[in-house]
Coordinates of C-alpha atoms in Angstrom, one line a residue:
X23 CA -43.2 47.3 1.5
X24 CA -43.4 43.8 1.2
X25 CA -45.5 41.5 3.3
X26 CA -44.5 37.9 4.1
X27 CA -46.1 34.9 6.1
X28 CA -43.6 32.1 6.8
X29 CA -44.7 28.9 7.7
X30 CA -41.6 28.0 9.5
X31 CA -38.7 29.7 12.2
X32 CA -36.0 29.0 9.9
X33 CA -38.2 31.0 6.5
X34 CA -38.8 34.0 9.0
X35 CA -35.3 34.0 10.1
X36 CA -33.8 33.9 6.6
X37 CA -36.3 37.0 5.9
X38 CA -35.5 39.0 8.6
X39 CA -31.4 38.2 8.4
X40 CA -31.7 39.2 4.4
X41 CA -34.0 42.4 4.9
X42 CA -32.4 44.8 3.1
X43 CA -34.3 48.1 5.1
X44 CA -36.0 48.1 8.4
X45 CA -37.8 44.5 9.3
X46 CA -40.3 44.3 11.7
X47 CA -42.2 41.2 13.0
X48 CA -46.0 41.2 12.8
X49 CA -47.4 39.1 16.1
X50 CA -50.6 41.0 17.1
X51 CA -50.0 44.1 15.0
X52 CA -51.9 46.5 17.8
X53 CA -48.4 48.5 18.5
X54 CA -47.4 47.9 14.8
X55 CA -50.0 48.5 12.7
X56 CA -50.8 52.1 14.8
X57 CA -46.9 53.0 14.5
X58 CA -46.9 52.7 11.1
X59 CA -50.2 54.3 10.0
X60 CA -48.3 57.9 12.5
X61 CA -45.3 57.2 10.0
X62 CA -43.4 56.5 13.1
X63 CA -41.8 53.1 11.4
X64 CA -41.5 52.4 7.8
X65 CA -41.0 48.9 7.1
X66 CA -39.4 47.8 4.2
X67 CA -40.5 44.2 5.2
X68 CA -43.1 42.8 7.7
X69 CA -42.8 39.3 8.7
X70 CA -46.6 37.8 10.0
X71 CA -45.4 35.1 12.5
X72 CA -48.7 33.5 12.9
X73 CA -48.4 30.7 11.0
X74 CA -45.5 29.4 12.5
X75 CA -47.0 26.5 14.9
X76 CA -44.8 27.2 18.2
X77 CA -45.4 31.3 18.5
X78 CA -49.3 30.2 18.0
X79 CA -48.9 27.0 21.0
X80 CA -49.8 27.4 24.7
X81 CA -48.4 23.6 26.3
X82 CA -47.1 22.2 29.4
X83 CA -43.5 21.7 29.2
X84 CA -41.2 20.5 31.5
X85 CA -42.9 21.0 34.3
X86 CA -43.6 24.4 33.3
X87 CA -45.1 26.4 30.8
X88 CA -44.5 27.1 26.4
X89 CA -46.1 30.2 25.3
X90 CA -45.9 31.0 21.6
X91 CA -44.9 34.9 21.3
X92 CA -48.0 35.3 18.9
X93 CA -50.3 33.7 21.4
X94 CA -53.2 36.5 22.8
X95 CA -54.2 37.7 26.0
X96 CA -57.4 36.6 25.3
X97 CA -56.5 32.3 24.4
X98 CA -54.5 33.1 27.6
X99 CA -57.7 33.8 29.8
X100 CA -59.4 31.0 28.4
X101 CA -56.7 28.1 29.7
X102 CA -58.3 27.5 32.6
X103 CA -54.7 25.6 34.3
X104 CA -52.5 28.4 32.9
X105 CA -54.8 30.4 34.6
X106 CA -54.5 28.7 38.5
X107 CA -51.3 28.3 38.0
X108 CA -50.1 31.9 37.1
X109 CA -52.7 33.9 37.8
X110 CA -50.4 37.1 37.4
X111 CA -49.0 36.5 33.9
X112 CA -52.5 35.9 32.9
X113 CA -53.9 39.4 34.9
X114 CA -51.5 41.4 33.0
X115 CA -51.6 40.0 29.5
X116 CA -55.6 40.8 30.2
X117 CA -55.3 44.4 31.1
X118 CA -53.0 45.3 27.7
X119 CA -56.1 47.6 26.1
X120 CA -59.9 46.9 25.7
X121 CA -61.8 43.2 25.0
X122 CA -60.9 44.2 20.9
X123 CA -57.9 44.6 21.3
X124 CA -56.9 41.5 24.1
X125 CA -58.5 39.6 21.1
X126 CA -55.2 40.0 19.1
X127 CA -52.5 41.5 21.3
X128 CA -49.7 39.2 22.4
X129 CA -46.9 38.6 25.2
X130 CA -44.2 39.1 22.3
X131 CA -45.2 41.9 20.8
X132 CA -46.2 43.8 24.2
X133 CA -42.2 43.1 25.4
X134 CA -40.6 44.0 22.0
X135 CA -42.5 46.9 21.3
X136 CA -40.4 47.9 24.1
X137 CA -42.3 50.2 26.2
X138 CA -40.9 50.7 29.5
X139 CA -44.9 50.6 30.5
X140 CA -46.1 47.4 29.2
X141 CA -48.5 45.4 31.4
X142 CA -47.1 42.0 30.5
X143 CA -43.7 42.8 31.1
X144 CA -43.2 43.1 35.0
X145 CA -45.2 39.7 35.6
X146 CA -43.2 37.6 32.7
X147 CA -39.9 39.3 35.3
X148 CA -41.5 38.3 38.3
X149 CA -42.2 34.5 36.9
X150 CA -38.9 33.9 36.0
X151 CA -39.8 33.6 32.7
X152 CA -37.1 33.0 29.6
X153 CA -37.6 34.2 26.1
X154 CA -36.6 31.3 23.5
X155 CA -34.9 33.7 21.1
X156 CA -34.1 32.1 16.8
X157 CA -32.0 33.7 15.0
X158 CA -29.2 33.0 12.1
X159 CA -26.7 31.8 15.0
X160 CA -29.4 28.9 16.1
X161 CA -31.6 29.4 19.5
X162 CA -30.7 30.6 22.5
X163 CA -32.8 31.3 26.0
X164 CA -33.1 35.1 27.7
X165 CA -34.3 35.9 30.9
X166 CA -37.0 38.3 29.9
X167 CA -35.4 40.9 32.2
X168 CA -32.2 40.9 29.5
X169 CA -34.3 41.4 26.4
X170 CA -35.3 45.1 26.6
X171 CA -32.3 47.7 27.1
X172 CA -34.3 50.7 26.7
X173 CA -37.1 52.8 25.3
X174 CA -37.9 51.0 21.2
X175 CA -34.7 49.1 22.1
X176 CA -33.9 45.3 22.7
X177 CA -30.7 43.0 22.8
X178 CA -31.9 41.4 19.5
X179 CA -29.7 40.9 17.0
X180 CA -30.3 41.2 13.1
X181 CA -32.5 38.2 11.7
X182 CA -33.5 37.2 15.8
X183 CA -37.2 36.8 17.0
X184 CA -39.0 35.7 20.1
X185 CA -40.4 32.2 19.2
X186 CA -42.3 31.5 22.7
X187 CA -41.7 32.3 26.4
X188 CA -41.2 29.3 29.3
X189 CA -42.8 29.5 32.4
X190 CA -40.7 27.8 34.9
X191 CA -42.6 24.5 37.0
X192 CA -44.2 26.1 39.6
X193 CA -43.0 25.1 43.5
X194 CA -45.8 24.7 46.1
X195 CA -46.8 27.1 48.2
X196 CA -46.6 29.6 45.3
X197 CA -48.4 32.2 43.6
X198 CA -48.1 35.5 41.8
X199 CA -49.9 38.6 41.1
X200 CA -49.6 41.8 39.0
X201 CA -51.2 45.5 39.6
X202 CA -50.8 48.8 37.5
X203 CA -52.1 52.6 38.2
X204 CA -53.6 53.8 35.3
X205 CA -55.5 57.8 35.3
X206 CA -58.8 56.0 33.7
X207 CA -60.3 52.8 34.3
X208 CA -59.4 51.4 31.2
X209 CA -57.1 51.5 27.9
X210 CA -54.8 53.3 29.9
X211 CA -50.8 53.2 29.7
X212 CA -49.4 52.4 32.7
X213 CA -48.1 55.1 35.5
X214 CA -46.8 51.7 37.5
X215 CA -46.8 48.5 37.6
X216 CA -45.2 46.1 39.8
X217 CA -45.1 42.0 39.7
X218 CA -44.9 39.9 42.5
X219 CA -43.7 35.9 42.3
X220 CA -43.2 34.4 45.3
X221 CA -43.4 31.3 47.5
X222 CA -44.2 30.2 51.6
X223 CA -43.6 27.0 53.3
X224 CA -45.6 25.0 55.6
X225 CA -45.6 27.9 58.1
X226 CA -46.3 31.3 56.0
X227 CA -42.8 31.8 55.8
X228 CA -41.3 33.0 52.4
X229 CA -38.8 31.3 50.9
X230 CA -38.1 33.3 47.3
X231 CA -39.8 36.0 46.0
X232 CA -38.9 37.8 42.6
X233 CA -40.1 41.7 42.3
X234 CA -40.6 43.8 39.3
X235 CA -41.7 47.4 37.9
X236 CA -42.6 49.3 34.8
X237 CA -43.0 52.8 34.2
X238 CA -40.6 54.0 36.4
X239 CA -37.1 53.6 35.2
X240 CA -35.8 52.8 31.1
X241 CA -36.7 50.0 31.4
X242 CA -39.0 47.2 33.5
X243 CA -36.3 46.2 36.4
X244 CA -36.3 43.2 38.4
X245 CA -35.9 44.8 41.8
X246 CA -33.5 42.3 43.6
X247 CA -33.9 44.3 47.0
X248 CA -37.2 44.4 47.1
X249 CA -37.6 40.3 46.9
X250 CA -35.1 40.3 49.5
X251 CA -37.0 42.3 51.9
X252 CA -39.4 39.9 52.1
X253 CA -37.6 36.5 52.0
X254 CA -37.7 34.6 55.8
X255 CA -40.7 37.0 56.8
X256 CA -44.8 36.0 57.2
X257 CA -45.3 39.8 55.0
X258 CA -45.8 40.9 58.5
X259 CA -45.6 45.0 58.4
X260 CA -42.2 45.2 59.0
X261 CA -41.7 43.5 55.6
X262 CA -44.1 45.3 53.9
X263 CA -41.9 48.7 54.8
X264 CA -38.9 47.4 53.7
X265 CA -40.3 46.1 50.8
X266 CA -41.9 49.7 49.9
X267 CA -38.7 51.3 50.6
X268 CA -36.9 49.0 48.5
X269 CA -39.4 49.1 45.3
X270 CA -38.9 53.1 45.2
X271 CA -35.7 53.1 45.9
X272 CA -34.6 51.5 42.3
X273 CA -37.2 53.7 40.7
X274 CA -35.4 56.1 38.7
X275 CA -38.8 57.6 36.5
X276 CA -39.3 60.6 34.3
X277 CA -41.8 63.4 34.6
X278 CA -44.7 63.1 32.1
X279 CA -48.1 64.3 31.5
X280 CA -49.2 60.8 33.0
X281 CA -47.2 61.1 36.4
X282 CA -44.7 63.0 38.1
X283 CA -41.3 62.0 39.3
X284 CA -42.2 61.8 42.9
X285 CA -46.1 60.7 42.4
X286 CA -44.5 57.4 40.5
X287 CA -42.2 56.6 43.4
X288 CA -45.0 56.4 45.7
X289 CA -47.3 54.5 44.0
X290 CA -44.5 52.1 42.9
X291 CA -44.2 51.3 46.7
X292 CA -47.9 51.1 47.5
X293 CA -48.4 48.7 44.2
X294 CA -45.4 46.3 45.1
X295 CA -46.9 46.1 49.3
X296 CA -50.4 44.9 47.7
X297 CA -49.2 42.6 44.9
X298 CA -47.0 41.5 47.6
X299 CA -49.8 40.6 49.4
X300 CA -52.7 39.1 46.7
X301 CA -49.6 37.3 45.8
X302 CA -48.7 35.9 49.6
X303 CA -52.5 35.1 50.0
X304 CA -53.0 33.2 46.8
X305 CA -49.5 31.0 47.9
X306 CA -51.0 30.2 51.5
X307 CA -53.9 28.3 49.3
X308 CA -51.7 26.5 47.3

């Protein structure tokens, strides 16, 4: 196995485009590093992307937000404006395993890990986010919602990596929020998730809304419907039905010794009402 810290997007591009065997890209190494001591990957090349300035960057961009794919939850708690102004990408980055472990786990390598579960995941959908992808062929932006396919798999192509994520400028009267089920208080995977990005005008009215679930379907969906349930509505309980009747409607889970087919359903319904609504409270102060 060889072992390899480029200092630049272009050296880790050339590494992982010439790898001979299986390449894999070190961010935080806390999915990594475990998979590889169960023998479930063997690497023939691991490329550390922590030297490379942008992956390591949190800045205000355009408007919006650049966060390096190699940035931890825990730097991401600590930016006190990132913080207020997407509270939700911040919640979930915070709940991916214990205090240890949000010391070094990232937004990049909880998406390409590519658990249908990960915490991140739903609230980067629900922001809107993009994934500024390098590769051999130059860069190019994904909406995060196009990056994972499937279980382990993502629409990366030989010699691409996540350099950063973008964070579109935030509209007033916005807000968002993120909420999981998990069987134990903590360091718990998943049963749901759901991610909720929306925004009001003058009169509690919402004006867009962007929904999104993990753990119950391949992959983490952005749930069109659901947004749409809400959109021209105060979140009065009307909206909040359709809204639940939407969210389990594109849930599509497995059975598992975490959940059952029908137990996820329901709880994706109850977690996209209340997200919904921290995140419809949170845009009335804005």
């Amino acid at each position: 196995m060889r072992y390899q810290a480029p200092e630049s997007l272009e050296g880790a591009v050339a590494l992982l485009a010439g790898a001979q065997g299986e390449a894999r890209v070190l961010a935080g190494g806390t999915d990594l590093l475990v998979q590889m001591r169960a023998d479930i990957v063997e690497p023939e090349l691991i490329v550390d992307i922590k030297n490379i300035r942008e992956t390591r960057a949190v800045v205000e961009e355009r408007g919006g937000w650049r966060i390096g794919a190699a940035v931890t939850g825990a730097e991401l708690k600590e930016n006190s404006r990132l913080k207020q102004e997407w509270p939700g990408v911040v919640e979930a980055a915070n709940l991916i395993g214990s205090t240890q472990i949000q010391g070094r786990a990232t937004l990049g390598g909880n998406l390409c890990n590519g658990s249908p579960a990960a915490d991140s995941v739903p609230a980067l959908i629900a922001a809107g986010a993009t994934a500024s992808v390098v590769g051999p062929q130059g860069r190019r932006d994904v909406p995060v919602e196009d990056v994972m396919l499937g279980p382990r798999k993502l629409s990366l192509t030989k010699g691409e990596l996540i350099a950063s994520f973008f964070l579109p400028p935030r509209a007033k009267g916005s807000a968002d929020a993120y909420l999981r089920f998990i069987p134990r208080t903590e360091m718990d995977i998943a049963v749901v998730g759901a991610g909720v990005n929306l925004t009001v005008d003058g009169k509690g009215s919402i004006t867009a809304a962007r929904v999104s679930l993990g753990a119950v379907a391949e992959k983490v969906l952005l749930v069109s419907e659901a947004a749409r349930a809400m959109i021209g509505s105060t979140l009065d309980q009307a909206a909040q039905e359709r809204l639940t009747a939407a969210a389990q409607a594109a849930c599509r889970p497995i059975d598992d010794k975490r959940g059952t087919i029908q137990f996820r359903i329901e709880v994706a319904g109850v977690l996209a009402r209340r997200a919904a609504s921290i995140a419809y409270e949170r845009a009335r102060q804005r």
